[in-house]
Coordinates of C-alpha atoms and ligand atoms in Angstrom, one line a residue:
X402 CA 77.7 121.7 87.1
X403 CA 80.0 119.1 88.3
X404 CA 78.6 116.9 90.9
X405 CA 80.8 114.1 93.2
X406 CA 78.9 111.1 93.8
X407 CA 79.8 110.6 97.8
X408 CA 79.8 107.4 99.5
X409 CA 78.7 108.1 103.5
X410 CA 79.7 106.0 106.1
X411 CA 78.6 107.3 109.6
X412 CA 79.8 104.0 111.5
X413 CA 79.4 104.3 115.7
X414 CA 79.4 106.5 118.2
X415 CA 80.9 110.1 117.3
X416 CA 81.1 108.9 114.0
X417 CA 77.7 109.6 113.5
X418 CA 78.2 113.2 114.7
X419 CA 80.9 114.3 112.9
X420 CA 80.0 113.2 109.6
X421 CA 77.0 115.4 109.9
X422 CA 78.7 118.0 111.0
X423 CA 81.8 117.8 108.3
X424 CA 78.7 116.8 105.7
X425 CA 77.3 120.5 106.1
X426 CA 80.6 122.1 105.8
X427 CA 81.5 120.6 102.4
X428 CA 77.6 121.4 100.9
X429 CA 78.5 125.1 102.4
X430 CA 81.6 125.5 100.5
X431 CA 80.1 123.8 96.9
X432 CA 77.3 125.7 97.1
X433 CA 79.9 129.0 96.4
X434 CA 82.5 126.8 94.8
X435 CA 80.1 126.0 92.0
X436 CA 80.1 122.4 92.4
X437 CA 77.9 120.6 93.9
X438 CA 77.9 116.8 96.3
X439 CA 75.9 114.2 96.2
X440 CA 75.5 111.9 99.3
X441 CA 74.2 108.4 99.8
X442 CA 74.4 107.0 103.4
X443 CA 75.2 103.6 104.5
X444 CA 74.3 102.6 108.0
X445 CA 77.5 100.0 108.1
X446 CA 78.6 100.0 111.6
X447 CA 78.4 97.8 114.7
X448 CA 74.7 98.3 114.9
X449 CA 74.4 96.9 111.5
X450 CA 76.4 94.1 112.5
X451 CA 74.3 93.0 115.6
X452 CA 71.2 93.1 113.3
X453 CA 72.6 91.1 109.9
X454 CA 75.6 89.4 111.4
X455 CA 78.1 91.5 108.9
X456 CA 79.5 95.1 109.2
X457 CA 78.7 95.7 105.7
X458 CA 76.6 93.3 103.1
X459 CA 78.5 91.1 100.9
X460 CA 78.5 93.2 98.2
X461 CA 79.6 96.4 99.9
X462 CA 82.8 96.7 98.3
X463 CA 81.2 96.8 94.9
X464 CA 78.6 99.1 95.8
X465 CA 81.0 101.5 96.9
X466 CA 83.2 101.1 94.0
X467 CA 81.4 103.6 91.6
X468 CA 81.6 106.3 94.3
X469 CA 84.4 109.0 93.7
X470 CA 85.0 109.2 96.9
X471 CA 84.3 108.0 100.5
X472 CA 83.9 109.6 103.4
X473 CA 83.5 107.4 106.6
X474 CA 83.4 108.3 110.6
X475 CA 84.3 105.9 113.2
X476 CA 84.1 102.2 113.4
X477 CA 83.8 100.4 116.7
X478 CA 81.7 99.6 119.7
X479 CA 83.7 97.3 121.7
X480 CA 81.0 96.8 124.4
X481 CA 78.7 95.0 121.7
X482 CA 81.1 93.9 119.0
X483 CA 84.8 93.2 119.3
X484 CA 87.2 95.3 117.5
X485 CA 88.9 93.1 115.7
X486 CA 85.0 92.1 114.1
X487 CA 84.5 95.7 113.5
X488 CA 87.9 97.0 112.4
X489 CA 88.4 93.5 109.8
X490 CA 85.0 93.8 108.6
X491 CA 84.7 97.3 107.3
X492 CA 87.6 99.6 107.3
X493 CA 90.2 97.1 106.5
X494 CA 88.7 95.5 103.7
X495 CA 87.8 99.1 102.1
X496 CA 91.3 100.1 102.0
X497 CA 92.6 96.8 101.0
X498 CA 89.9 96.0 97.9
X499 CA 90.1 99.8 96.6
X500 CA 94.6 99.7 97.2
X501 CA 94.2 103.0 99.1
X502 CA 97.9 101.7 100.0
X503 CA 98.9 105.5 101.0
X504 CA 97.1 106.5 104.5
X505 CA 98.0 110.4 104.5
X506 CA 98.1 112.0 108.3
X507 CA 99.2 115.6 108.1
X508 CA 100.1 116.9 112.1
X509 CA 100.5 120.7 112.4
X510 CA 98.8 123.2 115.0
X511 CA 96.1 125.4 113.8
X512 CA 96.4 128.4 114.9
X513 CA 95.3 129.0 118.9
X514 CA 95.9 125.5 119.5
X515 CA 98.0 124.8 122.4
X516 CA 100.1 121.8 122.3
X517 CA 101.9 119.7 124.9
X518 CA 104.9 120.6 123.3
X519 CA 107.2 123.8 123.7
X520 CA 107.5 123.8 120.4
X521 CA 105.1 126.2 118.5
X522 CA 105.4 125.4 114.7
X523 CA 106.0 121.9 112.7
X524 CA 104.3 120.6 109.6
X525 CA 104.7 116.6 109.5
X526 CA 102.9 114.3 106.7
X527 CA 102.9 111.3 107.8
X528 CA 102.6 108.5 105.8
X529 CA 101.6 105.4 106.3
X530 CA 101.3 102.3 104.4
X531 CA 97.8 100.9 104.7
X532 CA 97.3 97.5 103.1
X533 CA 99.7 94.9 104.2
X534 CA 102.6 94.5 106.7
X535 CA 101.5 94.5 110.7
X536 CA 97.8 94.7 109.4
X537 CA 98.0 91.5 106.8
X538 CA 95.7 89.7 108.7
X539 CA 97.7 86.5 107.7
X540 CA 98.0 84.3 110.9
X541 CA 96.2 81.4 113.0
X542 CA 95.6 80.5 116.8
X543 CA 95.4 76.1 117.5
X544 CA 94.7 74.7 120.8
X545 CA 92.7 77.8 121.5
X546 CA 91.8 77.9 125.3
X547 CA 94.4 75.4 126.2
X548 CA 97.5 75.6 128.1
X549 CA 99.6 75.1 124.5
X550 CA 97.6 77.2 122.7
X551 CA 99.5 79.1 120.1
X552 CA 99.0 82.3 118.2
X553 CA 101.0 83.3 114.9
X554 CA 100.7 86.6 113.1
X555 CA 102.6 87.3 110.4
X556 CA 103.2 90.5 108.6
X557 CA 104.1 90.8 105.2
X558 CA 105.8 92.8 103.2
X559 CA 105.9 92.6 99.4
X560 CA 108.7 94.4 97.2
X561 CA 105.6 96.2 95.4
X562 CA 104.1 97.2 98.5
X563 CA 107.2 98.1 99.8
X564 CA 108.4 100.5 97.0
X565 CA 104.7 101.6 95.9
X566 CA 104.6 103.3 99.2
X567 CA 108.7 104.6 99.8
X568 CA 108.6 106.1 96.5
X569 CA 104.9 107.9 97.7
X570 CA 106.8 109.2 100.7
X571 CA 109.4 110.4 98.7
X572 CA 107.1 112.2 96.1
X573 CA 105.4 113.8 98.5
X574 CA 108.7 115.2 100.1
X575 CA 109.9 116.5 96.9
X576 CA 107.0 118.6 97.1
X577 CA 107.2 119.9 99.6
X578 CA 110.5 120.4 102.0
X579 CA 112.4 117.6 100.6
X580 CA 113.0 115.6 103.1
X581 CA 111.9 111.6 104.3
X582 CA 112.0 110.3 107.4
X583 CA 111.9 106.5 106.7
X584 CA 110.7 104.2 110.0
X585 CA 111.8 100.8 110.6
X586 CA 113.1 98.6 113.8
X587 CA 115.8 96.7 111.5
X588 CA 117.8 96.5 114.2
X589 CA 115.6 93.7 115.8
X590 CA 113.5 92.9 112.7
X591 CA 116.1 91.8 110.8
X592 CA 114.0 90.4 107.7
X593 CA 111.3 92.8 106.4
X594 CA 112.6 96.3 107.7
X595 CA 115.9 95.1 106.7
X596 CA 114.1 95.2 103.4
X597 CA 112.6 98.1 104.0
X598 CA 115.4 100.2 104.7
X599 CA 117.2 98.1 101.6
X600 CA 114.5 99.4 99.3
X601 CA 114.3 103.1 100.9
X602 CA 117.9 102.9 99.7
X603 CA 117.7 102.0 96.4
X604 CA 115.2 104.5 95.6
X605 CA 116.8 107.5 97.2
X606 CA 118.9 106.8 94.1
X607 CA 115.8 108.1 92.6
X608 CA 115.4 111.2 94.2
X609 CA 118.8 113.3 94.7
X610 CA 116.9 116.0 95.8
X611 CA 115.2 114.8 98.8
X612 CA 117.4 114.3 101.7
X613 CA 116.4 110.7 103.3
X614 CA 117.4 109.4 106.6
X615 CA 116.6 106.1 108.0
X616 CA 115.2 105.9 111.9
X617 CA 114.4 103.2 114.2
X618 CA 110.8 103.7 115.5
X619 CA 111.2 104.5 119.1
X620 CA 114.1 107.4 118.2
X621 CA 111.2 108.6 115.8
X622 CA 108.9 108.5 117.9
X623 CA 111.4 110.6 120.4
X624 CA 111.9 113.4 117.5
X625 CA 108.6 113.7 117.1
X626 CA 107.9 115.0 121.0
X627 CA 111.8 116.5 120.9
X628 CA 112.0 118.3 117.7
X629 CA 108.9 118.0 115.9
X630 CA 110.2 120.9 113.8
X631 CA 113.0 118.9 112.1
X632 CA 110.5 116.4 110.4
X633 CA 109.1 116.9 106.9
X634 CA 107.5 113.6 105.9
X635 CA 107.9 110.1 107.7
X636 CA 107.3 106.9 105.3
X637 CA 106.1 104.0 108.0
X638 CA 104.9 100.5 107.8
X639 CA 101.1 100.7 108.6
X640 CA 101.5 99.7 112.3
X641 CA 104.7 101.8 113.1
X642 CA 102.6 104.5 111.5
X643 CA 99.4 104.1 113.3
X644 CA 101.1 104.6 116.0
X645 CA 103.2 107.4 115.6
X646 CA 100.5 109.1 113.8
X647 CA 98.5 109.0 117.6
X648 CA 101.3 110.8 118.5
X649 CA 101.4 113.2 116.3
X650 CA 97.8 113.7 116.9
X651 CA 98.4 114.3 120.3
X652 CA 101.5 116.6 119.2
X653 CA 98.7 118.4 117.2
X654 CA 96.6 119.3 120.1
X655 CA 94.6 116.2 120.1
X656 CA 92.7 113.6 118.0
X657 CA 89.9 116.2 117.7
X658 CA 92.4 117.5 114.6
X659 CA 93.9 114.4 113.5
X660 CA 92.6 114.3 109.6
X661 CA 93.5 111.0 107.5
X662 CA 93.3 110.3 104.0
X663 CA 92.9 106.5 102.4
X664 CA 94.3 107.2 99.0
X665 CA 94.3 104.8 95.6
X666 CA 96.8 107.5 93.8
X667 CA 96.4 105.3 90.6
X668 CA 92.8 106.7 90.9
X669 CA 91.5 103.0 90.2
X670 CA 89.2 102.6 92.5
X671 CA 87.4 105.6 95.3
X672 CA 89.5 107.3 98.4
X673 CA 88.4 107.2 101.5
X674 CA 88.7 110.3 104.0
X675 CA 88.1 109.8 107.8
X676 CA 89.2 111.1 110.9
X677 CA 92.1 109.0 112.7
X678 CA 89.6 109.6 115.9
X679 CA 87.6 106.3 116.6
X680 CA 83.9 105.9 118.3
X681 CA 84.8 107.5 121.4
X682 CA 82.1 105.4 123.4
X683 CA 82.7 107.6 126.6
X684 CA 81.5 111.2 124.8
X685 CA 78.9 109.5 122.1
X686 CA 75.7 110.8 122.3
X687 CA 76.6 113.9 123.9
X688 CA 77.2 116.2 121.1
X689 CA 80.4 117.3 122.5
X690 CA 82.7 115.4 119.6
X691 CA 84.8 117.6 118.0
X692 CA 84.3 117.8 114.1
X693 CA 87.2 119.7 113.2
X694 CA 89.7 116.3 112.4
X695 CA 86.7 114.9 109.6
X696 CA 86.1 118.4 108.1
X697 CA 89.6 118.7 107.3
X698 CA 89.8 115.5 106.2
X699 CA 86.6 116.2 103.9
X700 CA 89.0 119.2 103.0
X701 CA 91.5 116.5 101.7
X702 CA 88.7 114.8 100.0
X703 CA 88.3 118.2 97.9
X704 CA 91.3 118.8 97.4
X705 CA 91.9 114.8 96.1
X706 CA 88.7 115.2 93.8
X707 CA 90.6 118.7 92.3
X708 CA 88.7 120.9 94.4
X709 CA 91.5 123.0 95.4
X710 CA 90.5 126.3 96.3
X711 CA 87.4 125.0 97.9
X712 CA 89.4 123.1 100.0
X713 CA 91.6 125.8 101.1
X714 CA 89.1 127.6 102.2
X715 CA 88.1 125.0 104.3
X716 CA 91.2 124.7 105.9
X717 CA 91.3 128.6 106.5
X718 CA 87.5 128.6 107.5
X719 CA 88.8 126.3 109.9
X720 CA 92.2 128.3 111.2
X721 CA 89.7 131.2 111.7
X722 CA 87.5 128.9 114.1
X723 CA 90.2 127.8 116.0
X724 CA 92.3 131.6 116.3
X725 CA 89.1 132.6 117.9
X726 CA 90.0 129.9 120.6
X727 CA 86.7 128.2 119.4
X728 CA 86.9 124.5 119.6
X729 CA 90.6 124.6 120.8
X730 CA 89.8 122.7 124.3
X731 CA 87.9 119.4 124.7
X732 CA 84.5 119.3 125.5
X733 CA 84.1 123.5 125.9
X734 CA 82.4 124.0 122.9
X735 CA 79.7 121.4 121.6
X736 CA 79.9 119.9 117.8
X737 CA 77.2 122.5 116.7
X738 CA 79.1 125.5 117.8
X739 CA 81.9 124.7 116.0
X740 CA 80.1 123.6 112.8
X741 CA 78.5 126.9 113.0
X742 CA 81.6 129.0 113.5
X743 CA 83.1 127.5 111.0
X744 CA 79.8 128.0 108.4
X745 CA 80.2 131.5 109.9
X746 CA 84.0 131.8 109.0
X747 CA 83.1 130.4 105.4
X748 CA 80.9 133.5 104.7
X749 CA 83.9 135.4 105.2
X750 CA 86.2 134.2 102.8
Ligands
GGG2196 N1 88.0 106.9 111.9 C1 88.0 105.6 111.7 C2 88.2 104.8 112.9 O1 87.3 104.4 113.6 N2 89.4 104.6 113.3 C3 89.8 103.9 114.5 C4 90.7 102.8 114.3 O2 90.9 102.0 115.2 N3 91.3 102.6 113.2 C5 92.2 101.6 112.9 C6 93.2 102.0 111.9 O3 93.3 103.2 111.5 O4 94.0 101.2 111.6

């Protein structure tokens, strides 16, 4: 039988949570799928930081690299470690060390999930570039504390990042509706989304087929809550698209559904699947979370590792839950209810 080795990485708060609860679907859905999982946990988290002095040890990245795949909860705890610790010393350096440069958000309603929006149907992939640009980390701060103190970051943009992740974007939207939605502020960034949109140009060359238009952030970002229905897939730098991917989470129904996937798609090096949710420090302990966003994105795990039909049913284990109205408002329903409904709605498929 074949058997995925899974790297586990709980992390803080609700992290914790729904990493158990999305750990139980997937071992449901092997066990009849023939396949079978194989976790090993890492406690790397803010905890883990307090007590060692690093959110993972120094040879994390290489003990995750023989994993086929990762599947991580929340990072941050802001009361006891800053984020910028937590986020640049374990989620960051995963994507950037394993070039999971394509960060894949999907936003559509399950079914008897009510939106804020009138609209009732749209089926966005967003997605957004995850190793460079906004998030570099390239930058400085002298005379800290003084009146002339000075802080510099700079983002950068590299032609291969640039065109590794356009051309992604438009794969992925000539399979499925054919058509890009490419995100820039070149109008005030005149340098590298000037570049970007230079580059999106060059390769719709590339792709005849796929209808590509080029939008300033903020009308994006308009669209999205206007006429989320006329979007297929956006291509955005990896700020621009951390961003608008909250919005489309909350387009969604909220970040309870918002699933994320960290892809390598030269398959080099391990994926990594997580919620776009954080910690959630107000509801942690509570067992209230949600699980729904990190079982679908343990769905997109399966589906990554060529599990396909196990992942479907996942995904329709999951409508089922929610058309029974069951996990479809915050806080009504705990994280073991809907785990169980959804093991329920499994047997059923
Ligand atoms: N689910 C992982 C997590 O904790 N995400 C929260 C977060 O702040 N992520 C930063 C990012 O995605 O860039």
């Amino acid at each position: 039988m074949q058997t995925y080795s899974i790297a586990l990485i709980p992390g803080d708060g609700i992290g914790v949570d729904v990493i158990d609860a999305a750990w139980e679907i997937l071992n449901s859905v092997a066990e009849t799928s023939g396949f079978a999982l194989k976790g090993t946990e890492f406690p790397w988290s803010c905890a883990f930081y307090k007590e060692t002095g690093r959110m993972m040890p120094e040879d994390g990245i290489e003990t995750l690299r023989g994993f086929d795949a990762i599947l991580l909860g929340a990072v941050g705890w802001p009361k006891e470690v800053p984020d910028a610790v937590s986020l640049h010393g374990l989620l960051l350096p995963i994507r950037k060390a394993f070039v999971q440069y394509a960060n894949i958000r999907p936003h559509r309603l399950l079914p008897g999930v009510q939106g804020p929006l009138k609209a009732e149907a749209f089926d966005i992939l967003c997605i957004r570039e995850n190793t460079e640009g906004e998030y570099s980390g390239a930058g400085g701060r002298v005379h800290q504390g003084m009146d002339n103190e000075v802080a510099v970051e700079t983002s950068i943009f590299t032609r291969a990042g640039v065109e590794r992740i356009i051309r992604f974007g438009f794969e992925q939207a000539k399979a499925r509706r054919g058509k890009l939605a490419s995100v820039t502020k070149s109008n005030a960034q005149k340098y590298s989304m000037v570049f970007w949109d230079e580059i999106t140009q060059k390769l719709a060359r590339e792709y005849p087929e796929v209808e590509v238009t080029s939008y300033h952030v903020d009308a994006l970002a308009a669209r999205m809550v206007m006429a989320p229905e006329s979007l297929d897939v956006i291509v955005a730098s990896n700020l621009f698209g951390d961003i608008l991917t909250d919005l489309g989470a909350a387009i969604q129904g909220g970040l309870g559904f918002a699933a994320s996937a960290n892809i390598n798609p030269d398959r080099a090096a391990p994926s990594m699947f997580e919620p776009v949710h954080g910690s959630a420090p107000d509801i942690a302990g509570k067992g209230i979370a949600n699980p729904m966003a990190t079982i679908w994105s343990g769905a997109m795990m399966l589906e990554h590792l060529g599990e396909t039909q196990a992942a479907r049913r996942i995904m329709e284990a999951l409508a089922i839950t929610t058309g029974k109205g069951i996990g479809t408002t915050p806080g009504k329903d705990t994280t073991a209810t809907i785990t169980s409904a959804v093991k329920n709605a499994l047997t059923t498929l």
